[in-house]
mmCIF file of C-alpha atoms in Angstrom:
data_model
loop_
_atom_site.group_PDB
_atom_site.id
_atom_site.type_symbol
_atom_site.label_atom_id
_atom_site.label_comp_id
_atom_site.label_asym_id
_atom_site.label_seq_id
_atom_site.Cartn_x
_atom_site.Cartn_y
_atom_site.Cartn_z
ATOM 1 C CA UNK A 25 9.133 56.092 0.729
ATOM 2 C CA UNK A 26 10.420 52.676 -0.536
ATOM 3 C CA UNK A 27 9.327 49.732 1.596
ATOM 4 C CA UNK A 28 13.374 49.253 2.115
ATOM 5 C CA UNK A 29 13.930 52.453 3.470
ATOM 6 C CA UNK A 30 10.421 52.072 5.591
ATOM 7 C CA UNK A 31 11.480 49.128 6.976
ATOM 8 C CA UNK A 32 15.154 50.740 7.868
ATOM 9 C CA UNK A 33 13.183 53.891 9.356
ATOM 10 C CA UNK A 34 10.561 51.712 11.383
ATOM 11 C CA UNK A 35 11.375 48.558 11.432
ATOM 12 C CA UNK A 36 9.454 45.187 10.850
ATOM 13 C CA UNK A 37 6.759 46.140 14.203
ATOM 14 C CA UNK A 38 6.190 50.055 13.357
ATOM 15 C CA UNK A 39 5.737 51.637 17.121
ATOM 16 C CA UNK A 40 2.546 53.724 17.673
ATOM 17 C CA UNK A 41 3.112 57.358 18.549
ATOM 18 C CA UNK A 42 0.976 56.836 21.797
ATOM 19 C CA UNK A 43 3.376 54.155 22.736
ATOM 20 C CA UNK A 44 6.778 56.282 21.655
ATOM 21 C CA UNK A 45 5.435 59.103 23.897
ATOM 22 C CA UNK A 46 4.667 57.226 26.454
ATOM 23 C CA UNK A 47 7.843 55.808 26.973
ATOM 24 C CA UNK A 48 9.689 58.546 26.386
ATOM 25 C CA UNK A 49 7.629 60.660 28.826
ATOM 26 C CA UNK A 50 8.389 57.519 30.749
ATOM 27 C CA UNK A 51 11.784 57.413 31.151
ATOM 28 C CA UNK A 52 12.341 61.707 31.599
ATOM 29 C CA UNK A 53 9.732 61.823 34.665
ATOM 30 C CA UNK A 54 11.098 58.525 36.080
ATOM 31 C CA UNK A 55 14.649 59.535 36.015
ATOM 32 C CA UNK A 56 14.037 63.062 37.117
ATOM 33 C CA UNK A 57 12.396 61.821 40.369
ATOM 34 C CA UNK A 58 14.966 59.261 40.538
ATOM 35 C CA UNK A 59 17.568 62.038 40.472
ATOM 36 C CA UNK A 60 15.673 64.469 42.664
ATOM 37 C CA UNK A 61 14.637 61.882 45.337
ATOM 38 C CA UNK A 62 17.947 60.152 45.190
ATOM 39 C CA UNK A 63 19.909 63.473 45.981
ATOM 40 C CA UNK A 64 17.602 64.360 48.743
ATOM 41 C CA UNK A 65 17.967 60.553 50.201
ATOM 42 C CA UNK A 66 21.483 61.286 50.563
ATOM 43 C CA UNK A 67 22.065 64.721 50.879
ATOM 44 C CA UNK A 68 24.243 66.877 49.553
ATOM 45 C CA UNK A 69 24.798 69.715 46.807
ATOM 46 C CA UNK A 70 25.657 67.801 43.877
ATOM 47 C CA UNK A 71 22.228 66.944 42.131
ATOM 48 C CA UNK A 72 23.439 65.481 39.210
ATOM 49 C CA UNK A 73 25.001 62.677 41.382
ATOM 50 C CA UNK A 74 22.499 59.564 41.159
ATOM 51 C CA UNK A 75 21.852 60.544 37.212
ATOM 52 C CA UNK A 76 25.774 60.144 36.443
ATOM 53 C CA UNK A 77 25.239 56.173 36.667
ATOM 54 C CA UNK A 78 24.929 56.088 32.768
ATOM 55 C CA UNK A 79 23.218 52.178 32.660
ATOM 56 C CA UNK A 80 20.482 53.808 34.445
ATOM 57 C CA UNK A 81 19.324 55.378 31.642
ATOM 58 C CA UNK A 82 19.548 51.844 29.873
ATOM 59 C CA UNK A 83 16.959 50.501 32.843
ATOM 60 C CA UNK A 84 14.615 53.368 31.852
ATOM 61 C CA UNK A 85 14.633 52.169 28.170
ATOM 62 C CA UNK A 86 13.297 48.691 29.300
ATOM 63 C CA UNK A 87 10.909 49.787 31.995
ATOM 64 C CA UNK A 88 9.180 52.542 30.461
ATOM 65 C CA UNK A 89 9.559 51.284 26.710
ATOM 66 C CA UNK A 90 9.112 47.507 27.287
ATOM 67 C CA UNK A 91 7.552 46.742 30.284
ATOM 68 C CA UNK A 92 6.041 43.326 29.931
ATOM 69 C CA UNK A 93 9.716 41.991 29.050
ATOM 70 C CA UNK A 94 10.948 39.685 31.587
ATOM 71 C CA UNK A 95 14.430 41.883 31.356
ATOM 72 C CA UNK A 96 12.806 44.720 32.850
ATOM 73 C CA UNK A 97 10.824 43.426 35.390
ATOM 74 C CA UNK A 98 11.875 44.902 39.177
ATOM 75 C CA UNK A 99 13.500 41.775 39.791
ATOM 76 C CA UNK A 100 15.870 41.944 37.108
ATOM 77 C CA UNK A 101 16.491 45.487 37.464
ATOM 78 C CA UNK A 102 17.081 45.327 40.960
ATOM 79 C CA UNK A 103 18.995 42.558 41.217
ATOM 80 C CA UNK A 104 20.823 42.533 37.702
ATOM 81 C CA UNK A 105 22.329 45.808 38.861
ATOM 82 C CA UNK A 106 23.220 45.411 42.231
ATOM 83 C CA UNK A 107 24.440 42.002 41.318
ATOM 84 C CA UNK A 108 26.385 43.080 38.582
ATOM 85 C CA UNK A 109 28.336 46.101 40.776
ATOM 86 C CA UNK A 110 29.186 43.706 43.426
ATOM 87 C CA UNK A 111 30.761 41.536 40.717
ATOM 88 C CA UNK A 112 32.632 44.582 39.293
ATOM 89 C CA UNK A 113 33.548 45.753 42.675
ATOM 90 C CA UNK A 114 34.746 42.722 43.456
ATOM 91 C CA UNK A 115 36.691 41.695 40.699
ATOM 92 C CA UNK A 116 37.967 45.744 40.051
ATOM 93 C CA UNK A 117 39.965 45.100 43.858
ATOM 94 C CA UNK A 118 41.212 41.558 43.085
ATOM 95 C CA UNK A 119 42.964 42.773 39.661
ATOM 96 C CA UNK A 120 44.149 45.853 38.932
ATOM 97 C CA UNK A 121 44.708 45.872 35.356
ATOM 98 C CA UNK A 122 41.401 47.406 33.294
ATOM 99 C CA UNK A 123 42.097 45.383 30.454
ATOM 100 C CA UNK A 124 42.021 42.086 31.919
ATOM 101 C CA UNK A 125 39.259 43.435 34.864
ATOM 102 C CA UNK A 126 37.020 44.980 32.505
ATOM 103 C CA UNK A 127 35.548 42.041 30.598
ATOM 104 C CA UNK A 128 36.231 39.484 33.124
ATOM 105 C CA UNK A 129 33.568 41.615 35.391
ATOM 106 C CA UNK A 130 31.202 41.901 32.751
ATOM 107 C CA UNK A 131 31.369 37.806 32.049
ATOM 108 C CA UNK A 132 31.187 37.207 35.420
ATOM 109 C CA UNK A 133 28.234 39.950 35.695
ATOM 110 C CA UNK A 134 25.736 38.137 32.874
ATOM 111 C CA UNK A 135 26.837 34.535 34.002
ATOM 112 C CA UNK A 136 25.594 35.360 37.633
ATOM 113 C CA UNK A 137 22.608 37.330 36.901
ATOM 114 C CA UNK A 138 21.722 34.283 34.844
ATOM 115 C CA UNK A 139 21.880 32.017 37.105
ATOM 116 C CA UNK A 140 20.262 34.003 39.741
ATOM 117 C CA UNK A 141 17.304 34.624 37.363
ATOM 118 C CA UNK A 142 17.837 38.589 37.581
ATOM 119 C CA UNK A 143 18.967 38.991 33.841
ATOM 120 C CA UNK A 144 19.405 43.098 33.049
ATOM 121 C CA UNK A 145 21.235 44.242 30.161
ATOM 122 C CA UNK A 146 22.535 46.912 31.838
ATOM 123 C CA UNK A 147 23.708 45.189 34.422
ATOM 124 C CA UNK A 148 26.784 44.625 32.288
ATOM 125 C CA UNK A 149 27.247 48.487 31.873
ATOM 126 C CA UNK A 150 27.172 48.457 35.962
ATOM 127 C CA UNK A 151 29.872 46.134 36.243
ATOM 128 C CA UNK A 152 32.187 47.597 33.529
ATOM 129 C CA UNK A 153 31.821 51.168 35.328
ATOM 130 C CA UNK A 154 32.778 49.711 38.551
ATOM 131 C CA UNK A 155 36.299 49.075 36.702
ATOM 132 C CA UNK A 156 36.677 51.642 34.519
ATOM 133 C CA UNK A 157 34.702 54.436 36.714
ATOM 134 C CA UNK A 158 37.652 56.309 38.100
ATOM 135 C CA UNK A 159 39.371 57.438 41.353
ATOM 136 C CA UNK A 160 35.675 58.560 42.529
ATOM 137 C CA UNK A 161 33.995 54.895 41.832
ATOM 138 C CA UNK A 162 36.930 52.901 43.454
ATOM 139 C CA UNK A 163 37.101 55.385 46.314
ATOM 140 C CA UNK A 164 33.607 54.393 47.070
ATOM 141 C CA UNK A 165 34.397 50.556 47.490
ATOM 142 C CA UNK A 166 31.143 48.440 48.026
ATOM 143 C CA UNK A 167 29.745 51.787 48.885
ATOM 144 C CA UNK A 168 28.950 52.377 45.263
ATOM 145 C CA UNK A 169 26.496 49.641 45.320
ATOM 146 C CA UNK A 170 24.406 50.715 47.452
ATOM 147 C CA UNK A 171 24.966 54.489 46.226
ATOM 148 C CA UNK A 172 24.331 55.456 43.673
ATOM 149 C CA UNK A 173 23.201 52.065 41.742
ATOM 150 C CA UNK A 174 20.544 50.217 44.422
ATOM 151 C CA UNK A 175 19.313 53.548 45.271
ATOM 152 C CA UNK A 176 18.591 54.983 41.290
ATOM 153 C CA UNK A 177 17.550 50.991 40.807
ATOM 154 C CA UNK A 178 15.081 51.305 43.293
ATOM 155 C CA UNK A 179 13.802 54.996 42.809
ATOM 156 C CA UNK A 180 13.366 54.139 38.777
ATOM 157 C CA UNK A 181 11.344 51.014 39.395
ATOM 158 C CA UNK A 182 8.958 52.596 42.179
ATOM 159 C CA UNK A 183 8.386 55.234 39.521
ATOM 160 C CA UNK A 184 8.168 52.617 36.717
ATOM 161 C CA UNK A 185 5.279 51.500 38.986
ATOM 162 C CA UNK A 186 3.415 54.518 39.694
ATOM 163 C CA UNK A 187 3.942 55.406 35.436
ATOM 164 C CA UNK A 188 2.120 52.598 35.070
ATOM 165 C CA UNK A 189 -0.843 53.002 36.776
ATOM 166 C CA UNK A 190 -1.248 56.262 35.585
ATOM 167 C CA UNK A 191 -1.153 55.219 32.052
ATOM 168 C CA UNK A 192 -3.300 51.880 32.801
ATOM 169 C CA UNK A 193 -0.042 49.938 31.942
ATOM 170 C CA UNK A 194 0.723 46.937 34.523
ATOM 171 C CA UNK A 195 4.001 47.377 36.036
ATOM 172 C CA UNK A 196 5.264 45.035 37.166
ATOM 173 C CA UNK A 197 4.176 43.306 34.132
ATOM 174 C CA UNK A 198 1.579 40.553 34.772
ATOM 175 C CA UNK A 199 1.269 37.268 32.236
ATOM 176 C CA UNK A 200 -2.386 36.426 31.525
ATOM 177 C CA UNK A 201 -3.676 33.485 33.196
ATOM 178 C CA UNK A 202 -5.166 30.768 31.628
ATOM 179 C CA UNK A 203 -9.229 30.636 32.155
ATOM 180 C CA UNK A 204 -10.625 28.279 34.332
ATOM 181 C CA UNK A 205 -12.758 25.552 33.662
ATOM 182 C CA UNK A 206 -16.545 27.274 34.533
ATOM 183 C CA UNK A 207 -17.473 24.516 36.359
ATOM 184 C CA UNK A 208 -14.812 24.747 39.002
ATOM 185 C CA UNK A 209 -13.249 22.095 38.009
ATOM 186 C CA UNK A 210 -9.570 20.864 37.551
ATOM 187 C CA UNK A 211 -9.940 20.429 33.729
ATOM 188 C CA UNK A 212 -9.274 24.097 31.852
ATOM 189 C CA UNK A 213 -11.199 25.984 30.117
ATOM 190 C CA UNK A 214 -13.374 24.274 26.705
ATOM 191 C CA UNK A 215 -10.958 26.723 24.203
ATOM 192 C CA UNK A 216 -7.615 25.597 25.736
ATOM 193 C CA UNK A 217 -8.378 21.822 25.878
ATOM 194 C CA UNK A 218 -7.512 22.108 21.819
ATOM 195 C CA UNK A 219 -4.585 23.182 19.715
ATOM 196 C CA UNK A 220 -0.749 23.125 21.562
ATOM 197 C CA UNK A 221 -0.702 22.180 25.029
ATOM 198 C CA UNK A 222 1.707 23.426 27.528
ATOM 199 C CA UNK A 223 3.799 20.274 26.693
ATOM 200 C CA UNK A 224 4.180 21.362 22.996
ATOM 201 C CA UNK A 225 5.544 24.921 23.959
ATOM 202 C CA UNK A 226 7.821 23.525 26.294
ATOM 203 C CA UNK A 227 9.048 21.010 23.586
ATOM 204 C CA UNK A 228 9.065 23.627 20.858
ATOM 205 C CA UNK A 229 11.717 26.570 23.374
ATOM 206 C CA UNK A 230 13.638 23.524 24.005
ATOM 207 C CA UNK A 231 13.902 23.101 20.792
ATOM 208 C CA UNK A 232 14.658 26.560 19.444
ATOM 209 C CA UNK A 233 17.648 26.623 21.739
ATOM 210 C CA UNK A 234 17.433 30.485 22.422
ATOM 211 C CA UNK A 235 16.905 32.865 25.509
ATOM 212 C CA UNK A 236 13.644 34.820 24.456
ATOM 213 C CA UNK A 237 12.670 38.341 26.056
ATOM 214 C CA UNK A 238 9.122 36.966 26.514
ATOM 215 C CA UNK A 239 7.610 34.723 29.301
ATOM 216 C CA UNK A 240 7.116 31.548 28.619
ATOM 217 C CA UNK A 241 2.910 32.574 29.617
ATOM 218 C CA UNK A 242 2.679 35.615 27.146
ATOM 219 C CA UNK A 243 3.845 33.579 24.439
ATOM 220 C CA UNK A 244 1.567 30.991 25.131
ATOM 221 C CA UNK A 245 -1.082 33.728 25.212
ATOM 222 C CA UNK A 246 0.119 35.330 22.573
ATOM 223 C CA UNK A 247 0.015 31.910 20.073
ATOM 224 C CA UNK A 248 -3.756 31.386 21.256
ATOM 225 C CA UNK A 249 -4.768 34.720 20.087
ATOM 226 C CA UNK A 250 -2.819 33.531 16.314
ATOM 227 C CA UNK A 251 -5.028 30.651 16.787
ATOM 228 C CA UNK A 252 -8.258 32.449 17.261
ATOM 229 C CA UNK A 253 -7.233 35.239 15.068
ATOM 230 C CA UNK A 254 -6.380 32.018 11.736
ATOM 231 C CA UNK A 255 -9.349 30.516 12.426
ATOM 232 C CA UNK A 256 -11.708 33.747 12.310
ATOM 233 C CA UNK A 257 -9.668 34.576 8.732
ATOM 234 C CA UNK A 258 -10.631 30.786 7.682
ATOM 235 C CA UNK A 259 -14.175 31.285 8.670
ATOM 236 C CA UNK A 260 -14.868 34.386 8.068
ATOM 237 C CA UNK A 261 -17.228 33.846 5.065
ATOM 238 C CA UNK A 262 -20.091 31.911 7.392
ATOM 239 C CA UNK A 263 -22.592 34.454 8.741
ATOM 240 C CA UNK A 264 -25.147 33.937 11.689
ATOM 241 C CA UNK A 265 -27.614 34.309 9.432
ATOM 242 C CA UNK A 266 -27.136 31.182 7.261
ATOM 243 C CA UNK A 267 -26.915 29.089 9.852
ATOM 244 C CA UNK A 268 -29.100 30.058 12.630
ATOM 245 C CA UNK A 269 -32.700 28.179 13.539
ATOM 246 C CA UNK A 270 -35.252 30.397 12.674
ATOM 247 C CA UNK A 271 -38.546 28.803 13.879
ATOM 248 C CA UNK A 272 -37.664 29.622 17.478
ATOM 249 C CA UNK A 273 -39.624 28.165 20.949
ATOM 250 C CA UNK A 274 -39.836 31.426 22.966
ATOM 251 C CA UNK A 275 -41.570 32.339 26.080
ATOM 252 C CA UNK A 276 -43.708 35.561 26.618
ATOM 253 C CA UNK A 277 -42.681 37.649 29.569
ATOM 254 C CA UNK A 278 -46.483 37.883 30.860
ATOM 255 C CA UNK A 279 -46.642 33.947 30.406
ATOM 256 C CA UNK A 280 -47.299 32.141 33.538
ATOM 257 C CA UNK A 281 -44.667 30.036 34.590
ATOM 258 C CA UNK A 282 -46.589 26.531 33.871
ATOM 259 C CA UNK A 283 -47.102 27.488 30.745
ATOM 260 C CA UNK A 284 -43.779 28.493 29.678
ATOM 261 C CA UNK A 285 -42.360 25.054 31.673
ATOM 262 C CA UNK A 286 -44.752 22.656 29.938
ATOM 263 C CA UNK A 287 -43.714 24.540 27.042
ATOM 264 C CA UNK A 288 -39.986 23.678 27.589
ATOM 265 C CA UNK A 289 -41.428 20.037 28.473
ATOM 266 C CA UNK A 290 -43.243 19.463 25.264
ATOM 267 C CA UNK A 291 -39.990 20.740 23.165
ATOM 268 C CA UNK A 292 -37.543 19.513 25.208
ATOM 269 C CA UNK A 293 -35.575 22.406 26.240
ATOM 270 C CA UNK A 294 -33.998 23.645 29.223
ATOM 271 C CA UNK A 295 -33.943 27.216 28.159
ATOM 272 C CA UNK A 296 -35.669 29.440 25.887
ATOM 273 C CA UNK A 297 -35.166 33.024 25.210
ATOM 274 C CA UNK A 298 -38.048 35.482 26.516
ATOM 275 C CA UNK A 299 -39.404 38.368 24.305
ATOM 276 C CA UNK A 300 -41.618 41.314 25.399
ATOM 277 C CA UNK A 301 -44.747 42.744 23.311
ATOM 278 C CA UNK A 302 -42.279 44.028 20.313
ATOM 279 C CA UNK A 303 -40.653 40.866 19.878
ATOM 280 C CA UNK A 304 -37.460 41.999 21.546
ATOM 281 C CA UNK A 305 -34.699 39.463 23.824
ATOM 282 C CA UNK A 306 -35.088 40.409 27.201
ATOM 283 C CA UNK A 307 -33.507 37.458 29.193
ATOM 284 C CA UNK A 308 -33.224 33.802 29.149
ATOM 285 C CA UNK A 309 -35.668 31.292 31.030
ATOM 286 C CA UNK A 310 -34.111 27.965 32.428
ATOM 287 C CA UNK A 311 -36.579 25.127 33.907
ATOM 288 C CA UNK A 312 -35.395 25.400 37.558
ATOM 289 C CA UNK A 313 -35.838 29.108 37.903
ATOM 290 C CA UNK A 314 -39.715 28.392 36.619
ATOM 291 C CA UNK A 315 -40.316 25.662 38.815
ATOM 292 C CA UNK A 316 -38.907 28.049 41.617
ATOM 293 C CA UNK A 317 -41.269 30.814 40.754
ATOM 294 C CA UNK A 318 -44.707 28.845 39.898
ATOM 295 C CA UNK A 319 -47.386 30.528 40.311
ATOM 296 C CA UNK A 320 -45.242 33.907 39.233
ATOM 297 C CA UNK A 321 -45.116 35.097 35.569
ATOM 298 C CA UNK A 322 -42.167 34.286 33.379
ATOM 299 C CA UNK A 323 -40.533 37.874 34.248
ATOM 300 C CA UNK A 324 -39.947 36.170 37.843
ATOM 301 C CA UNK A 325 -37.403 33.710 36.435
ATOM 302 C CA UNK A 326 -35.712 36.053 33.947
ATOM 303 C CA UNK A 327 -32.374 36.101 33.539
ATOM 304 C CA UNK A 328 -31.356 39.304 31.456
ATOM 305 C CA UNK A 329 -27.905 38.037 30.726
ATOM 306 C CA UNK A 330 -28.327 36.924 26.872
ATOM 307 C CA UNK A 331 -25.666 36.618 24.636
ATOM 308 C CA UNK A 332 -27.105 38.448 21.009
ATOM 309 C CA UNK A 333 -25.705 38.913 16.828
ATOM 310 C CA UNK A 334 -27.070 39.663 14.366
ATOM 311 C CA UNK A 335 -27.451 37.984 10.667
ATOM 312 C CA UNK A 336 -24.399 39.278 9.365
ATOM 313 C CA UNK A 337 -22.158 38.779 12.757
ATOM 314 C CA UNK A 338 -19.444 35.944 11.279
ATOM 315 C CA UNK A 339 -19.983 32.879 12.939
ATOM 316 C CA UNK A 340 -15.903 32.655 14.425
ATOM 317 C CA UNK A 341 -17.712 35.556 16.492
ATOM 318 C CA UNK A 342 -19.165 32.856 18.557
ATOM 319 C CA UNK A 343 -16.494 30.715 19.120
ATOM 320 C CA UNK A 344 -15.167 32.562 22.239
ATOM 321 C CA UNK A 345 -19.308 33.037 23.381
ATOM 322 C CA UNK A 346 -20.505 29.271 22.982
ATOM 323 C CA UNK A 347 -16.528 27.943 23.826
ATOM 324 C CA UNK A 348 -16.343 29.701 27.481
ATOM 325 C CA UNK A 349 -18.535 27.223 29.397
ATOM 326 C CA UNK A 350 -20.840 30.094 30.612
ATOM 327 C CA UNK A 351 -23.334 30.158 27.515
ATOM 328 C CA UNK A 352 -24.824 27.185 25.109
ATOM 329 C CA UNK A 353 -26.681 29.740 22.789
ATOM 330 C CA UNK A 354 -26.590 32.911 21.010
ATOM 331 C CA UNK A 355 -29.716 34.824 19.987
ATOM 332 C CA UNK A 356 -29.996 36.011 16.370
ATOM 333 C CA UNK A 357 -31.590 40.112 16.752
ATOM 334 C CA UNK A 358 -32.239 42.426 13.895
ATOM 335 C CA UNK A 359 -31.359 46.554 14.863
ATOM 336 C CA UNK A 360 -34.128 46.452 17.085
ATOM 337 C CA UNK A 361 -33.450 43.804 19.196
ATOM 338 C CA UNK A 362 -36.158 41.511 17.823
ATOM 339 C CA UNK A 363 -35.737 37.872 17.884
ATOM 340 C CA UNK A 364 -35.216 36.142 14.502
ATOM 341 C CA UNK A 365 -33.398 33.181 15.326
ATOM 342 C CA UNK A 366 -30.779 31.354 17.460
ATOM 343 C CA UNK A 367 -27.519 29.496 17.076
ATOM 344 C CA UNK A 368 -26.820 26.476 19.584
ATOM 345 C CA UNK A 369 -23.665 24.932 20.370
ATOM 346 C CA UNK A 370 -24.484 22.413 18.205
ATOM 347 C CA UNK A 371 -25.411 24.778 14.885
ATOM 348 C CA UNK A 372 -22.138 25.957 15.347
ATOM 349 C CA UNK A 373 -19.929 23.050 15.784
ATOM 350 C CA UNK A 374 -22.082 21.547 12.334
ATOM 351 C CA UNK A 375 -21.199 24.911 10.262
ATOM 352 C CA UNK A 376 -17.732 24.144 11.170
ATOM 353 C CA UNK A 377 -17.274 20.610 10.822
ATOM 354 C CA UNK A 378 -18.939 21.710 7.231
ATOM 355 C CA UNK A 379 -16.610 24.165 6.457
ATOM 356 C CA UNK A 380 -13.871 21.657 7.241
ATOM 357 C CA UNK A 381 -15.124 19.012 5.162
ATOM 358 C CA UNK A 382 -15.766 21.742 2.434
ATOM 359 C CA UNK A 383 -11.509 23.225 2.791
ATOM 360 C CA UNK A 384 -10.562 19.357 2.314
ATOM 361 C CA UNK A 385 -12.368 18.630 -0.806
ATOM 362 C CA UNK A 386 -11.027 21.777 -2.121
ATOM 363 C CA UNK A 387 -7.706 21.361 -0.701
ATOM 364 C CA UNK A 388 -7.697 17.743 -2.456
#
């Protein structure tokens, strides 16, 4: 297949089959219980009733296919369609002539749900029904708002919900939040005080001029991911194991805790990794859990939680570890665990100030 005709067939972002089923499988289920429950809501014999609001099907496209866009969040589904027949409604019994009804309703429809922050593509379908529907859809009156199109909105988006959390899919669709500084404090997080800032992005969609179909906190997500993702490609080349220290100050497990702190003392570290009889990283050691447990072995103050690579691990691998706040050090292990060395913060922020200097010179 020719990479034009690929391209026609799948498009620039191919679709995973997992995805394509599961938003197909999506939309049948959570129309047919739409349908079903819908019917039995009202009562009745006709059980194709509910499903005869064709822009329903077009809400099942974006909540079972799209999800995370802000178009198809229960908000705008909701509201964009029950919004949107009102409008029709409305304007369908102020002027009787289709031609002249029809696309003044849908206008009206999208400029409304705009401004009420409820924007629904189908919305516009709702209101141009409500003109052109027939003898059955103007019989209803305001009626048809509620019936068929709040009740199918409603029924879709509860199972929209329940699809979700049986496929481990958020719905409603939830925007990553920033991480917080570890410290508890008001500053954020060490990897988000560099790069854009919230004040470029805003700059930059003022900018581009255009309504998006992505929040404003995905796409911030999403452009610290490119970030991380440029800068691993950049740096992939530097291993752990060229610039790791290798003469390593570790503390036995069976060590007293004197010893190991007068050991810290005479070095003058805070922390030191602790290795049992093989050689292998058990846990971490930090001065104030020693002086806590004097008179106890080292294995008192352990604290198992270590953060471990290995020689070939590429050092961008630690740029999320030693960036987070939570950990200043990464212990080097070979495949059994034994310790063979140990990257600081500061190892790692020299490798990369290197590698910068090195991409300039070249770059010159």
């Amino acid at each position: 297949m020719s990479s034009r005709l690929h391209a026609l067939v799948r498009g620039k972002t191919p679709i995973r089959p997992v995805d394509a089923l599961r938003g197909g499988g999506g939309a049948l289920l959570g129309l047919l219980v739409a349908g079903l429950l819908g019917r039995l809501a009202v009562g009745g014999g006709d059980w194709l009733h509910p499903l005869l609001v064709a822009p329903i099907g077009a809400s099942a496209v974006l909540v079972f296919a799209v999800p995370a866009s802000p178009l198809a969040q229960p908000r705008s589904v909701l509201g964009g369609n029950i919004v949107s027949a009102l409008v029709g409604i409305t304007v369908a019994l102020l002027i009787p002539q289709p031609l002249i009804a029809a696309p003044l309703a849908v206008g009206l429809a999208i400029a409304t749900m705009m401004l009420l922050g409820c924007l629904h593509p189908p919305g516009g379908a709702v209101a141009l029904i409500c003109v052109i529907g027939g003898p059955a859809v103007a019989k209803a009156g305001y009626l048809f708002a509620l019936n068929p199109v709040a009740l199918d909105s409603l029924l879709l988006t509860g199972a929209g919900i329940a699809w979700g959390r049986l496929t481990g899919h958020a719905y409603p669709h939830r925007a990553p939040v920033a991480p917080a500084s570890p410290h508890h404090t008001k500053d954020p997080a060490p990897a988000a005080r560099v790069g854009f800032s919230a004040l470029d992005l805003d700059q930059a969609l003022a900018r581009y001029g255009e309504l998006l179909d992505v929040s404003r906190e995905d796409l911030d997500a999403l452009f610290r991911q490119v970030e991380l993702s440029a800068a691993q490609r950049l740096h992939n080349q530097i291993r752990c194991g060229d610039v790791m220290s290798r003469d390593v100050i570790k503390l036995r497990r069976d060590q007293s805790a004197e010893s190991a702190l007068a050991h810290l003392r005479e070095h003058e570290l805070r922390v030191a990794p602790v290795v049992d009889e093989a050689g292998r990283v058990i846990g971490m050691a930090r001065r104030a859990e020693l002086q806590a447990n004097l008179g106890r072995a080292v294995e008192a103050a352990l604290d198992p939680v270590v953060r471990k690579v290995t020689t070939d691990t590429p050092i961008t691998a630690l740029l999320p570890i030693l960036s987070s706040g939570h950990a200043h050090e990464a212990m080097v292990v070979d495949a059994e665990r034994r310790l063979i060395g140990v990257i600081t913060q500061t190892d790692l922020i020299a490798a990369l100030y290197r590698a910068h200097v090195v991409e300039a010179v070249v770059a010159a």
